[in-house]
Amino acid sequence: MWGISLKSQEEIELMREAGRILAITHEEMRKALAPGMSTYDIDKLGEEVIRSYGCEPSFLNYQGYPASICTSINEEVVHGIPSKKRILKDGDIISLDAGVIYKGYHSDSARTYGIGEIADTSEYLIEATKQSFFEGLSAARAGKHVRDIGIAIESYADECGLGVVIDLVGHGVGKNLHEKPEVPNYATSRRGPKLKPGMTIAIEPMITLGDYDVRWLDDGWTVVTADRSLAAHYENTILITDGDPVILSKADGIPL
């Protein structure tokens, strides 16, 4: 099946636990966010929580990435590198992307938050990005194809008057942080692999207030909108089942 792994029940339970710990990590970071905090502080807090559960951060040293948490502010779409010099200000929005390795299995998720009082347009972007994930999730059912997820995300973003980043996509996840298949957030010309029970994928719309075009900064990691419009990111690791898809990157008592 195009090199796509179908997970056993044992593997799914390991990924579910990785996802639970990751959800707790996101919640601890969310509660700490405030004007005056550096992205370095966020990274250290996230890593500390992950390691407190006997886990390892998926991102640290992955393909050379130098931190545990991707911290992307305002026009930064993804892969922002934490720094003591990057200080959060009232009105900023920040996307936190993180991963957990539990007993050899990964979970991957991202959230975007406002810092202090944010503009109505920023709040609109954050909520629409989150909802675009759930639109994609509704199409993630056995018998459908990967393309159906992208169609659902793009259609919703278009209705909202927002841009969908096309240079970056979701992906399979499991023993490896990135596995097949790629999961685009837009309608592709080909329908892609058929979704089957046991597939575990990360759906992660990256949505902008402006255009879809992006650029990479000189650090080789940070991706920004070409028009410098605000960007938001929302992601969960999910399981394809015989019925409704299941979000694995969640924990009881913590809102998605």
mmCIF file of N, CA and C in Angstrom, residues 113-248:
data_model
loop_
_atom_site.group_PDB
_atom_site.id
_atom_site.type_symbol
_atom_site.label_atom_id
_atom_site.label_comp_id
_atom_site.label_asym_id
_atom_site.label_seq_id
_atom_site.Cartn_x
_atom_site.Cartn_y
_atom_site.Cartn_z
ATOM 1 N N TYR A 113 -1.769 30.206 19.647
ATOM 2 C CA TYR A 113 -2.351 30.939 20.766
ATOM 3 C C TYR A 113 -2.120 32.440 20.600
ATOM 4 N N GLY A 114 -3.030 33.226 21.178
ATOM 5 C CA GLY A 114 -2.839 34.657 21.252
ATOM 6 C C GLY A 114 -2.135 35.028 22.554
ATOM 7 N N ILE A 115 -1.346 36.076 22.504
ATOM 8 C CA ILE A 115 -0.640 36.567 23.689
ATOM 9 C C ILE A 115 -1.318 37.853 24.153
ATOM 10 N N GLY A 116 -1.860 37.838 25.357
ATOM 11 C CA GLY A 116 -2.567 38.999 25.871
ATOM 12 C C GLY A 116 -3.797 39.301 25.033
ATOM 13 N N GLU A 117 -4.038 40.572 24.790
ATOM 14 C CA GLU A 117 -5.164 41.005 23.959
ATOM 15 C C GLU A 117 -4.730 40.989 22.493
ATOM 16 N N ILE A 118 -5.445 40.226 21.672
ATOM 17 C CA ILE A 118 -5.090 40.152 20.256
ATOM 18 C C ILE A 118 -6.201 40.740 19.398
ATOM 19 N N ALA A 119 -5.849 41.102 18.173
ATOM 20 C CA ALA A 119 -6.820 41.688 17.243
ATOM 21 C C ALA A 119 -7.895 40.679 16.874
ATOM 22 N N ASP A 120 -9.068 41.209 16.507
ATOM 23 C CA ASP A 120 -10.164 40.330 16.083
ATOM 24 C C ASP A 120 -9.754 39.485 14.882
ATOM 25 N N THR A 121 -8.978 40.065 13.975
ATOM 26 C CA THR A 121 -8.544 39.307 12.801
ATOM 27 C C THR A 121 -7.627 38.149 13.201
ATOM 28 N N SER A 122 -6.806 38.359 14.227
ATOM 29 C CA SER A 122 -5.930 37.292 14.703
ATOM 30 C C SER A 122 -6.742 36.158 15.309
ATOM 31 N N GLU A 123 -7.744 36.526 16.099
ATOM 32 C CA GLU A 123 -8.621 35.518 16.708
ATOM 33 C C GLU A 123 -9.376 34.742 15.630
ATOM 34 N N TYR A 124 -9.828 35.457 14.611
ATOM 35 C CA TYR A 124 -10.534 34.835 13.487
ATOM 36 C C TYR A 124 -9.641 33.811 12.796
ATOM 37 N N LEU A 125 -8.403 34.184 12.549
ATOM 38 C CA LEU A 125 -7.450 33.283 11.896
ATOM 39 C C LEU A 125 -7.216 32.035 12.732
ATOM 40 N N ILE A 126 -6.992 32.204 14.022
ATOM 41 C CA ILE A 126 -6.721 31.063 14.902
ATOM 42 C C ILE A 126 -7.903 30.093 14.911
ATOM 43 N N GLU A 127 -9.109 30.632 15.068
ATOM 44 C CA GLU A 127 -10.291 29.772 15.141
ATOM 45 C C GLU A 127 -10.588 29.104 13.803
ATOM 46 N N ALA A 128 -10.395 29.834 12.714
ATOM 47 C CA ALA A 128 -10.650 29.253 11.393
ATOM 48 C C ALA A 128 -9.637 28.159 11.072
ATOM 49 N N THR A 129 -8.402 28.352 11.489
ATOM 50 C CA THR A 129 -7.376 27.326 11.259
ATOM 51 C C THR A 129 -7.725 26.053 12.025
ATOM 52 N N LYS A 130 -8.138 26.225 13.265
ATOM 53 C CA LYS A 130 -8.553 25.068 14.073
ATOM 54 C C LYS A 130 -9.734 24.355 13.416
ATOM 55 N N GLN A 131 -10.728 25.127 12.982
ATOM 56 C CA GLN A 131 -11.902 24.508 12.368
ATOM 57 C C GLN A 131 -11.552 23.830 11.062
ATOM 58 N N SER A 132 -10.571 24.387 10.328
ATOM 59 C CA SER A 132 -10.174 23.750 9.070
ATOM 60 C C SER A 132 -9.609 22.353 9.321
ATOM 61 N N PHE A 133 -8.937 22.177 10.462
ATOM 62 C CA PHE A 133 -8.491 20.829 10.826
ATOM 63 C C PHE A 133 -9.688 19.894 10.978
ATOM 64 N N PHE A 134 -10.711 20.351 11.699
ATOM 65 C CA PHE A 134 -11.874 19.490 11.929
ATOM 66 C C PHE A 134 -12.650 19.220 10.641
ATOM 67 N N GLU A 135 -12.617 20.161 9.700
ATOM 68 C CA GLU A 135 -13.204 19.896 8.391
ATOM 69 C C GLU A 135 -12.442 18.770 7.691
ATOM 70 N N GLY A 136 -11.101 18.838 7.765
ATOM 71 C CA GLY A 136 -10.288 17.772 7.192
ATOM 72 C C GLY A 136 -10.506 16.450 7.898
ATOM 73 N N LEU A 137 -10.629 16.511 9.220
ATOM 74 C CA LEU A 137 -10.863 15.301 10.008
ATOM 75 C C LEU A 137 -12.142 14.602 9.580
ATOM 76 N N SER A 138 -13.161 15.358 9.272
ATOM 77 C CA SER A 138 -14.453 14.771 8.888
ATOM 78 C C SER A 138 -14.343 13.955 7.600
ATOM 79 N N ALA A 139 -13.320 14.265 6.792
ATOM 80 C CA ALA A 139 -13.121 13.528 5.533
ATOM 81 C C ALA A 139 -12.148 12.366 5.694
ATOM 82 N N ALA A 140 -11.582 12.214 6.874
ATOM 83 C CA ALA A 140 -10.560 11.188 7.107
ATOM 84 C C ALA A 140 -11.208 9.870 7.515
ATOM 85 N N ARG A 141 -11.862 9.239 6.578
ATOM 86 C CA ARG A 141 -12.592 8.015 6.849
ATOM 87 C C ARG A 141 -12.151 6.919 5.891
ATOM 88 N N ALA A 142 -12.163 5.700 6.377
ATOM 89 C CA ALA A 142 -11.786 4.556 5.555
ATOM 90 C C ALA A 142 -12.612 4.542 4.274
ATOM 91 N N GLY A 143 -11.934 4.295 3.155
ATOM 92 C CA GLY A 143 -12.595 4.269 1.860
ATOM 93 C C GLY A 143 -12.444 5.556 1.083
ATOM 94 N N LYS A 144 -12.227 6.665 1.789
ATOM 95 C CA LYS A 144 -11.926 7.914 1.111
ATOM 96 C C LYS A 144 -10.439 7.947 0.771
ATOM 97 N N HIS A 145 -10.001 9.020 0.120
ATOM 98 C CA HIS A 145 -8.605 9.158 -0.265
ATOM 99 C C HIS A 145 -7.980 10.369 0.419
ATOM 100 N N VAL A 146 -6.664 10.389 0.460
ATOM 101 C CA VAL A 146 -5.945 11.501 1.088
ATOM 102 C C VAL A 146 -6.412 12.839 0.513
ATOM 103 N N ARG A 147 -6.652 12.873 -0.793
ATOM 104 C CA ARG A 147 -7.077 14.112 -1.446
ATOM 105 C C ARG A 147 -8.344 14.689 -0.822
ATOM 106 N N ASP A 148 -9.238 13.826 -0.325
ATOM 107 C CA ASP A 148 -10.486 14.306 0.250
ATOM 108 C C ASP A 148 -10.246 15.176 1.485
ATOM 109 N N ILE A 149 -9.205 14.869 2.231
ATOM 110 C CA ILE A 149 -8.858 15.678 3.403
ATOM 111 C C ILE A 149 -8.474 17.078 2.962
ATOM 112 N N GLY A 150 -7.613 17.158 1.964
ATOM 113 C CA GLY A 150 -7.177 18.451 1.457
ATOM 114 C C GLY A 150 -8.310 19.275 0.874
ATOM 115 N N ILE A 151 -9.211 18.613 0.168
ATOM 116 C CA ILE A 151 -10.362 19.318 -0.410
ATOM 117 C C ILE A 151 -11.189 19.965 0.704
ATOM 118 N N ALA A 152 -11.431 19.223 1.777
ATOM 119 C CA ALA A 152 -12.244 19.739 2.878
ATOM 120 C C ALA A 152 -11.578 20.934 3.551
ATOM 121 N N ILE A 153 -10.269 20.850 3.768
ATOM 122 C CA ILE A 153 -9.541 21.956 4.406
ATOM 123 C C ILE A 153 -9.545 23.185 3.510
ATOM 124 N N GLU A 154 -9.187 23.002 2.255
ATOM 125 C CA GLU A 154 -9.088 24.133 1.340
ATOM 126 C C GLU A 154 -10.448 24.791 1.109
ATOM 127 N N SER A 155 -11.480 23.993 0.992
ATOM 128 C CA SER A 155 -12.818 24.543 0.754
ATOM 129 C C SER A 155 -13.239 25.436 1.912
ATOM 130 N N TYR A 156 -12.971 24.985 3.128
ATOM 131 C CA TYR A 156 -13.348 25.780 4.295
ATOM 132 C C TYR A 156 -12.527 27.062 4.361
ATOM 133 N N ALA A 157 -11.220 26.961 4.133
ATOM 134 C CA ALA A 157 -10.359 28.147 4.173
ATOM 135 C C ALA A 157 -10.792 29.158 3.110
ATOM 136 N N ASP A 158 -11.157 28.665 1.935
ATOM 137 C CA ASP A 158 -11.617 29.548 0.867
ATOM 138 C C ASP A 158 -12.890 30.292 1.293
ATOM 139 N N GLU A 159 -13.792 29.569 1.931
ATOM 140 C CA GLU A 159 -15.025 30.194 2.412
ATOM 141 C C GLU A 159 -14.731 31.305 3.415
ATOM 142 N N CYS A 160 -13.657 31.113 4.176
ATOM 143 C CA CYS A 160 -13.272 32.086 5.206
ATOM 144 C C CYS A 160 -12.424 33.230 4.645
ATOM 145 N N GLY A 161 -12.078 33.153 3.363
ATOM 146 C CA GLY A 161 -11.254 34.187 2.757
ATOM 147 C C GLY A 161 -9.804 34.134 3.184
ATOM 148 N N LEU A 162 -9.315 32.936 3.502
ATOM 149 C CA LEU A 162 -7.958 32.763 4.011
ATOM 150 C C LEU A 162 -7.099 31.974 3.032
ATOM 151 N N GLY A 163 -5.785 32.093 3.179
ATOM 152 C CA GLY A 163 -4.848 31.386 2.319
ATOM 153 C C GLY A 163 -4.410 30.060 2.924
ATOM 154 N N VAL A 164 -4.165 29.076 2.076
ATOM 155 C CA VAL A 164 -3.692 27.762 2.510
ATOM 156 C C VAL A 164 -2.263 27.561 1.994
ATOM 157 N N VAL A 165 -1.323 27.357 2.913
ATOM 158 C CA VAL A 165 0.070 27.117 2.522
ATOM 159 C C VAL A 165 0.151 25.791 1.772
ATOM 160 N N ILE A 166 0.778 25.798 0.604
ATOM 161 C CA ILE A 166 0.850 24.583 -0.208
ATOM 162 C C ILE A 166 2.249 23.965 -0.238
ATOM 163 N N ASP A 167 3.254 24.687 0.240
ATOM 164 C CA ASP A 167 4.620 24.161 0.209
ATOM 165 C C ASP A 167 4.912 23.200 1.355
ATOM 166 N N LEU A 168 4.006 23.111 2.315
ATOM 167 C CA LEU A 168 4.181 22.246 3.485
ATOM 168 C C LEU A 168 2.912 21.427 3.675
ATOM 169 N N VAL A 169 3.076 20.171 4.089
ATOM 170 C CA VAL A 169 1.932 19.260 4.159
ATOM 171 C C VAL A 169 1.970 18.422 5.428
ATOM 172 N N GLY A 170 0.859 17.757 5.713
ATOM 173 C CA GLY A 170 0.817 16.773 6.773
ATOM 174 C C GLY A 170 1.474 15.475 6.313
ATOM 175 N N HIS A 171 1.390 14.433 7.152
ATOM 176 C CA HIS A 171 2.200 13.242 6.897
ATOM 177 C C HIS A 171 1.750 12.072 7.759
ATOM 178 N N GLY A 172 2.189 10.893 7.371
ATOM 179 C CA GLY A 172 2.041 9.740 8.243
ATOM 180 C C GLY A 172 2.955 9.880 9.448
ATOM 181 N N VAL A 173 2.627 9.177 10.533
ATOM 182 C CA VAL A 173 3.438 9.237 11.749
ATOM 183 C C VAL A 173 3.329 7.899 12.465
ATOM 184 N N GLY A 174 4.377 7.502 13.155
ATOM 185 C CA GLY A 174 4.392 6.222 13.867
ATOM 186 C C GLY A 174 5.744 5.969 14.485
ATOM 187 N N LYS A 175 6.428 4.919 14.027
ATOM 188 C CA LYS A 175 7.790 4.684 14.496
ATOM 189 C C LYS A 175 8.710 5.817 14.077
ATOM 190 N N ASN A 176 8.381 6.439 12.967
ATOM 191 C CA ASN A 176 9.111 7.603 12.479
ATOM 192 C C ASN A 176 8.231 8.835 12.591
ATOM 193 N N LEU A 177 8.869 9.982 12.794
ATOM 194 C CA LEU A 177 8.115 11.226 12.891
ATOM 195 C C LEU A 177 7.400 11.538 11.584
ATOM 196 N N HIS A 178 8.083 11.283 10.476
ATOM 197 C CA HIS A 178 7.472 11.501 9.164
ATOM 198 C C HIS A 178 7.461 10.187 8.389
ATOM 199 N N GLU A 179 6.270 9.725 8.077
ATOM 200 C CA GLU A 179 6.083 8.505 7.304
ATOM 201 C C GLU A 179 5.174 8.821 6.122
ATOM 202 N N LYS A 180 5.037 7.851 5.222
ATOM 203 C CA LYS A 180 4.058 7.987 4.156
ATOM 204 C C LYS A 180 2.667 7.786 4.731
ATOM 205 N N PRO A 181 1.641 8.436 4.185
ATOM 206 C CA PRO A 181 1.651 9.287 2.991
ATOM 207 C C PRO A 181 1.797 10.764 3.351
ATOM 208 N N GLU A 182 2.123 11.599 2.368
ATOM 209 C CA GLU A 182 1.962 13.033 2.549
ATOM 210 C C GLU A 182 0.467 13.345 2.592
ATOM 211 N N VAL A 183 0.105 14.350 3.396
ATOM 212 C CA VAL A 183 -1.309 14.720 3.560
ATOM 213 C C VAL A 183 -1.448 16.221 3.276
ATOM 214 N N PRO A 184 -1.612 16.597 2.014
ATOM 215 C CA PRO A 184 -1.739 18.014 1.659
ATOM 216 C C PRO A 184 -3.010 18.649 2.244
ATOM 217 N N ASN A 185 -2.933 19.972 2.459
ATOM 218 C CA ASN A 185 -4.067 20.715 2.988
ATOM 219 C C ASN A 185 -4.870 21.389 1.873
ATOM 220 N N TYR A 186 -4.745 20.869 0.683
ATOM 221 C CA TYR A 186 -5.395 21.465 -0.485
ATOM 222 C C TYR A 186 -5.734 20.350 -1.470
ATOM 223 N N ALA A 187 -6.553 20.666 -2.448
ATOM 224 C CA ALA A 187 -6.966 19.674 -3.443
ATOM 225 C C ALA A 187 -5.820 19.405 -4.404
ATOM 226 N N THR A 188 -5.379 18.165 -4.468
ATOM 227 C CA THR A 188 -4.309 17.768 -5.378
ATOM 228 C C THR A 188 -4.906 17.211 -6.666
ATOM 229 N N SER A 189 -4.088 17.138 -7.705
ATOM 230 C CA SER A 189 -4.590 16.623 -8.977
ATOM 231 C C SER A 189 -4.854 15.127 -8.910
ATOM 232 N N ARG A 190 -4.106 14.427 -8.063
ATOM 233 C CA ARG A 190 -4.322 12.990 -7.886
ATOM 234 C C ARG A 190 -5.005 12.737 -6.553
ATOM 235 N N ARG A 191 -5.779 11.663 -6.511
ATOM 236 C CA ARG A 191 -6.544 11.414 -5.290
ATOM 237 C C ARG A 191 -5.687 10.858 -4.156
ATOM 238 N N GLY A 192 -4.518 10.307 -4.469
ATOM 239 C CA GLY A 192 -3.627 9.790 -3.435
ATOM 240 C C GLY A 192 -4.103 8.461 -2.884
ATOM 241 N N PRO A 193 -3.390 7.945 -1.877
ATOM 242 C CA PRO A 193 -3.731 6.628 -1.321
ATOM 243 C C PRO A 193 -5.124 6.598 -0.706
ATOM 244 N N LYS A 194 -5.716 5.416 -0.753
ATOM 245 C CA LYS A 194 -6.991 5.224 -0.069
ATOM 246 C C LYS A 194 -6.736 5.094 1.433
ATOM 247 N N LEU A 195 -7.591 5.714 2.224
ATOM 248 C CA LEU A 195 -7.475 5.628 3.679
ATOM 249 C C LEU A 195 -7.993 4.280 4.167
ATOM 250 N N LYS A 196 -7.209 3.642 5.045
ATOM 251 C CA LYS A 196 -7.561 2.329 5.566
ATOM 252 C C LYS A 196 -7.440 2.300 7.079
ATOM 253 N N PRO A 197 -8.251 1.488 7.754
ATOM 254 C CA PRO A 197 -8.142 1.376 9.209
ATOM 255 C C PRO A 197 -6.719 0.975 9.615
ATOM 256 N N GLY A 198 -6.219 1.621 10.652
ATOM 257 C CA GLY A 198 -4.859 1.350 11.124
ATOM 258 C C GLY A 198 -3.842 2.377 10.659
ATOM 259 N N MET A 199 -4.218 3.223 9.686
ATOM 260 C CA MET A 199 -3.330 4.310 9.278
ATOM 261 C C MET A 199 -3.314 5.382 10.357
ATOM 262 N N THR A 200 -2.138 5.916 10.650
ATOM 263 C CA THR A 200 -2.004 7.024 11.596
ATOM 264 C C THR A 200 -1.336 8.174 10.863
ATOM 265 N N ILE A 201 -2.007 9.320 10.843
ATOM 266 C CA ILE A 201 -1.525 10.466 10.077
ATOM 267 C C ILE A 201 -1.645 11.742 10.902
ATOM 268 N N ALA A 202 -0.822 12.719 10.536
ATOM 269 C CA ALA A 202 -0.902 14.049 11.131
ATOM 270 C C ALA A 202 -1.555 14.977 10.114
ATOM 271 N N ILE A 203 -2.715 15.493 10.474
ATOM 272 C CA ILE A 203 -3.393 16.505 9.659
ATOM 273 C C ILE A 203 -3.032 17.859 10.251
ATOM 274 N N GLU A 204 -2.461 18.762 9.429
ATOM 275 C CA GLU A 204 -1.953 20.004 10.001
ATOM 276 C C GLU A 204 -2.096 21.209 9.068
ATOM 277 N N PRO A 205 -3.308 21.750 8.979
ATOM 278 C CA PRO A 205 -3.468 22.946 8.157
ATOM 279 C C PRO A 205 -2.627 24.115 8.655
ATOM 280 N N MET A 206 -1.993 24.792 7.705
ATOM 281 C CA MET A 206 -1.246 26.024 7.947
ATOM 282 C C MET A 206 -1.920 27.100 7.110
ATOM 283 N N ILE A 207 -2.557 28.049 7.782
ATOM 284 C CA ILE A 207 -3.477 28.983 7.146
ATOM 285 C C ILE A 207 -2.973 30.415 7.375
ATOM 286 N N THR A 208 -3.184 31.297 6.384
ATOM 287 C CA THR A 208 -2.708 32.674 6.486
ATOM 288 C C THR A 208 -3.839 33.670 6.278
ATOM 289 N N LEU A 209 -3.597 34.877 6.753
ATOM 290 C CA LEU A 209 -4.534 35.965 6.489
ATOM 291 C C LEU A 209 -4.359 36.527 5.091
ATOM 292 N N GLY A 210 -3.299 36.114 4.414
ATOM 293 C CA GLY A 210 -3.015 36.634 3.084
ATOM 294 C C GLY A 210 -2.866 35.544 2.050
ATOM 295 N N ASP A 211 -1.708 35.533 1.400
ATOM 296 C CA ASP A 211 -1.441 34.635 0.289
ATOM 297 C C ASP A 211 -0.879 33.301 0.793
ATOM 298 N N TYR A 212 -0.831 32.322 -0.089
ATOM 299 C CA TYR A 212 -0.297 30.997 0.259
ATOM 300 C C TYR A 212 1.226 30.927 0.159
ATOM 301 N N ASP A 213 1.851 31.892 -0.480
ATOM 302 C CA ASP A 213 3.281 31.816 -0.785
ATOM 303 C C ASP A 213 4.120 31.993 0.476
ATOM 304 N N VAL A 214 5.208 31.210 0.592
ATOM 305 C CA VAL A 214 6.077 31.269 1.766
ATOM 306 C C VAL A 214 7.546 31.365 1.354
ATOM 307 N N ARG A 215 8.376 31.741 2.319
ATOM 308 C CA ARG A 215 9.819 31.825 2.139
ATOM 309 C C ARG A 215 10.513 31.191 3.338
ATOM 310 N N TRP A 216 11.732 30.672 3.109
ATOM 311 C CA TRP A 216 12.564 30.150 4.195
ATOM 312 C C TRP A 216 13.575 31.214 4.592
ATOM 313 N N LEU A 217 13.735 31.452 5.892
ATOM 314 C CA LEU A 217 14.725 32.411 6.353
ATOM 315 C C LEU A 217 16.128 31.818 6.278
ATOM 316 N N ASP A 218 17.120 32.663 6.509
ATOM 317 C CA ASP A 218 18.512 32.242 6.368
ATOM 318 C C ASP A 218 18.929 31.179 7.386
ATOM 319 N N ASP A 219 18.151 31.015 8.467
ATOM 320 C CA ASP A 219 18.503 29.976 9.438
ATOM 321 C C ASP A 219 18.244 28.577 8.887
ATOM 322 N N GLY A 220 17.606 28.493 7.712
ATOM 323 C CA GLY A 220 17.360 27.202 7.071
ATOM 324 C C GLY A 220 16.142 26.471 7.587
ATOM 325 N N TRP A 221 15.471 27.018 8.593
ATOM 326 C CA TRP A 221 14.326 26.358 9.205
ATOM 327 C C TRP A 221 13.035 27.182 9.166
ATOM 328 N N THR A 222 13.125 28.409 9.636
ATOM 329 C CA THR A 222 11.925 29.212 9.819
ATOM 330 C C THR A 222 11.263 29.553 8.491
ATOM 331 N N VAL A 223 9.976 29.191 8.394
ATOM 332 C CA VAL A 223 9.181 29.477 7.196
ATOM 333 C C VAL A 223 8.250 30.646 7.508
ATOM 334 N N VAL A 224 8.273 31.666 6.646
ATOM 335 C CA VAL A 224 7.432 32.843 6.845
ATOM 336 C C VAL A 224 6.551 33.071 5.622
ATOM 337 N N THR A 225 5.451 33.781 5.830
ATOM 338 C CA THR A 225 4.610 34.157 4.696
ATOM 339 C C THR A 225 5.366 35.176 3.846
ATOM 340 N N ALA A 226 5.296 35.021 2.543
ATOM 341 C CA ALA A 226 6.007 35.931 1.642
ATOM 342 C C ALA A 226 5.471 37.350 1.744
ATOM 343 N N ASP A 227 4.165 37.487 2.016
ATOM 344 C CA ASP A 227 3.571 38.821 2.119
ATOM 345 C C ASP A 227 3.552 39.334 3.554
ATOM 346 N N ARG A 228 4.166 38.561 4.470
ATOM 347 C CA ARG A 228 4.266 38.909 5.893
ATOM 348 C C ARG A 228 2.904 38.982 6.592
ATOM 349 N N SER A 229 1.908 38.321 6.030
ATOM 350 C CA SER A 229 0.621 38.227 6.715
ATOM 351 C C SER A 229 0.723 37.218 7.848
ATOM 352 N N LEU A 230 -0.179 37.334 8.822
ATOM 353 C CA LEU A 230 -0.183 36.409 9.948
ATOM 354 C C LEU A 230 -0.501 34.986 9.479
ATOM 355 N N ALA A 231 0.077 34.016 10.198
ATOM 356 C CA ALA A 231 -0.159 32.603 9.892
ATOM 357 C C ALA A 231 -0.497 31.855 11.178
ATOM 358 N N ALA A 232 -1.301 30.806 11.046
ATOM 359 C CA ALA A 232 -1.648 29.947 12.176
ATOM 360 C C ALA A 232 -1.509 28.487 11.757
ATOM 361 N N HIS A 233 -1.372 27.622 12.755
ATOM 362 C CA HIS A 233 -1.073 26.204 12.534
ATOM 363 C C HIS A 233 -1.846 25.402 13.576
ATOM 364 N N TYR A 234 -2.564 24.387 13.124
ATOM 365 C CA TYR A 234 -3.274 23.510 14.048
ATOM 366 C C TYR A 234 -3.122 22.080 13.546
ATOM 367 N N GLU A 235 -2.699 21.186 14.443
ATOM 368 C CA GLU A 235 -2.354 19.818 14.029
ATOM 369 C C GLU A 235 -2.694 18.820 15.118
ATOM 370 N N ASN A 236 -3.120 17.640 14.686
ATOM 371 C CA ASN A 236 -3.258 16.495 15.582
ATOM 372 C C ASN A 236 -2.844 15.221 14.862
ATOM 373 N N THR A 237 -2.386 14.262 15.632
ATOM 374 C CA THR A 237 -2.160 12.909 15.128
ATOM 375 C C THR A 237 -3.470 12.147 15.240
ATOM 376 N N ILE A 238 -3.893 11.517 14.149
ATOM 377 C CA ILE A 238 -5.180 10.826 14.160
ATOM 378 C C ILE A 238 -5.028 9.379 13.680
ATOM 379 N N LEU A 239 -6.035 8.590 14.019
ATOM 380 C CA LEU A 239 -6.112 7.190 13.610
ATOM 381 C C LEU A 239 -7.315 6.992 12.710
ATOM 382 N N ILE A 240 -7.084 6.346 11.562
ATOM 383 C CA ILE A 240 -8.185 5.951 10.689
ATOM 384 C C ILE A 240 -8.759 4.635 11.219
ATOM 385 N N THR A 241 -10.074 4.583 11.356
ATOM 386 C CA THR A 241 -10.744 3.388 11.889
ATOM 387 C C THR A 241 -11.816 2.916 10.898
ATOM 388 N N ASP A 242 -12.557 1.891 11.309
ATOM 389 C CA ASP A 242 -13.695 1.444 10.511
ATOM 390 C C ASP A 242 -14.862 2.420 10.581
ATOM 391 N N GLY A 243 -14.806 3.334 11.556
ATOM 392 C CA GLY A 243 -15.866 4.328 11.719
ATOM 393 C C GLY A 243 -15.290 5.728 11.726
ATOM 394 N N ASP A 244 -15.606 6.486 12.770
ATOM 395 C CA ASP A 244 -15.099 7.847 12.875
ATOM 396 C C ASP A 244 -13.598 7.854 13.141
ATOM 397 N N PRO A 245 -12.884 8.838 12.591
ATOM 398 C CA PRO A 245 -11.456 8.947 12.915
ATOM 399 C C PRO A 245 -11.278 9.306 14.388
ATOM 400 N N VAL A 246 -10.154 8.894 14.944
ATOM 401 C CA VAL A 246 -9.865 9.121 16.357
ATOM 402 C C VAL A 246 -8.650 10.022 16.497
ATOM 403 N N ILE A 247 -8.780 11.078 17.304
ATOM 404 C CA ILE A 247 -7.633 11.938 17.606
ATOM 405 C C ILE A 247 -6.814 11.274 18.704
ATOM 406 N N LEU A 248 -5.551 11.010 18.405
ATOM 407 C CA LEU A 248 -4.663 10.362 19.377
ATOM 408 C C LEU A 248 -3.927 11.372 20.253
#
